[in-house]
Each structure stands twice: as structure tokens, then as C-alpha cells.
Amino acid sequence: RWKKAMGLDQDKRASVNKARMLFPHADLSLVKHHGRAEALLLAHWARANRTRAMYASSSDMQSGVAA
């Protein structure tokens, strides 16, 4: 689900390249670092979705909508 949301598929190089763009100081110098890259991307996606969910639930509370 997170890969699709970030425009990725099973291509390990694409994951590494995307992570290099988002995290230029991370040590992702080799394609074998794809696991490290995917961990960073998953964390990035989760943080973005958590923030969106927090804002959504905050606005629901303010409008009186039950979760």
C-alpha cells in the first residue's frame, strides 16, 4: 500500500533512488541498501499519513463528528 502511494513497485533501484532524493545524507550508495531505503520510505510514508490522520481527526472533533 505504501509503495503504491509513493509511486513505487518491486523495483529495488527505484526505491533506492527515491530514498536518495528524500534522504540525501543517508548511506544508500549501493543497490544492496534497498532494505535500508525501503525502511526510510516506509517511515516517511507513515509519518505523512499519521500527520494527515491527526489533522482529520482534529477537524472531526472540532466539527462534532464521531470517529
Short mmCIF file of C-alpha atoms in Angstrom, two decimals:
data_model
loop_
_atom_site.label_atom_id
_atom_site.label_comp_id
_atom_site.label_asym_id
_atom_site.label_seq_id
_atom_site.Cartn_x
_atom_site.Cartn_y
_atom_site.Cartn_z
CA ARG A 1 0.00 0.00 0.00
CA TRP A 2 2.73 2.48 0.92
CA LYS A 3 4.77 1.61 -2.16
CA LYS A 4 1.83 2.28 -4.46
CA ALA A 5 1.15 5.58 -2.70
CA MET A 6 4.77 6.61 -3.29
CA GLY A 7 4.68 5.55 -6.96
CA LEU A 8 6.89 2.51 -6.46
CA ASP A 9 6.66 -1.15 -7.39
CA GLN A 10 9.02 -4.10 -6.77
CA ASP A 11 11.98 -2.38 -8.47
CA LYS A 12 14.73 -2.14 -5.84
CA ARG A 13 16.64 0.53 -7.75
CA ALA A 14 13.57 2.78 -7.88
CA SER A 15 13.20 2.51 -4.10
CA VAL A 16 16.86 3.37 -3.56
CA ASN A 17 16.66 6.32 -5.98
CA LYS A 18 13.50 7.70 -4.34
CA ALA A 19 15.06 7.38 -0.88
CA ARG A 20 18.21 9.13 -2.12
CA MET A 21 16.07 12.05 -3.25
CA LEU A 22 14.21 12.31 0.07
CA PHE A 23 17.19 11.49 2.30
CA PRO A 24 20.33 12.74 0.51
CA HIS A 25 22.57 12.23 3.56
CA ALA A 26 21.54 8.61 4.15
CA ASP A 27 24.10 5.95 3.25
CA LEU A 28 22.40 4.40 0.25
CA SER A 29 25.42 4.13 -2.01
CA LEU A 30 24.72 0.57 -3.14
CA VAL A 31 21.67 -1.14 -4.61
CA LYS A 32 22.02 -3.75 -1.86
CA HIS A 33 20.91 -0.98 0.51
CA HIS A 34 17.37 -1.38 -0.80
CA GLY A 35 16.15 -2.66 2.58
CA ARG A 36 17.52 0.44 4.27
CA ALA A 37 15.96 2.60 1.57
CA GLU A 38 12.56 0.94 1.93
CA ALA A 39 12.67 1.35 5.72
CA LEU A 40 13.25 5.09 5.26
CA LEU A 41 10.48 5.34 2.68
CA LEU A 42 8.02 3.41 4.82
CA ALA A 43 8.77 5.65 7.80
CA HIS A 44 8.36 8.74 5.60
CA TRP A 45 5.01 7.49 4.30
CA ALA A 46 3.77 6.51 7.78
CA ARG A 47 4.71 9.88 9.23
CA ALA A 48 2.92 11.72 6.42
CA ASN A 49 -0.20 9.59 6.85
CA ARG A 50 -0.16 9.92 10.62
CA THR A 51 0.01 13.69 10.27
CA ARG A 52 -2.91 13.66 7.84
CA ALA A 53 -4.90 11.39 10.14
CA MET A 54 -4.20 13.64 13.12
CA TYR A 55 -5.45 16.69 11.23
CA ALA A 56 -8.52 14.79 10.02
CA SER A 57 -9.44 13.58 13.50
CA SER A 58 -8.76 17.06 14.92
CA SER A 59 -11.15 18.65 12.42
CA ASP A 60 -13.72 15.88 13.10
CA MET A 61 -13.57 16.65 16.80
CA GLN A 62 -13.98 20.36 16.19
CA SER A 63 -17.00 19.77 13.96
CA GLY A 64 -18.55 17.28 16.40
CA VAL A 65 -18.22 14.25 14.11
CA ALA A 66 -17.67 11.00 15.98
CA ALA A 67 -14.75 8.87 14.86
#
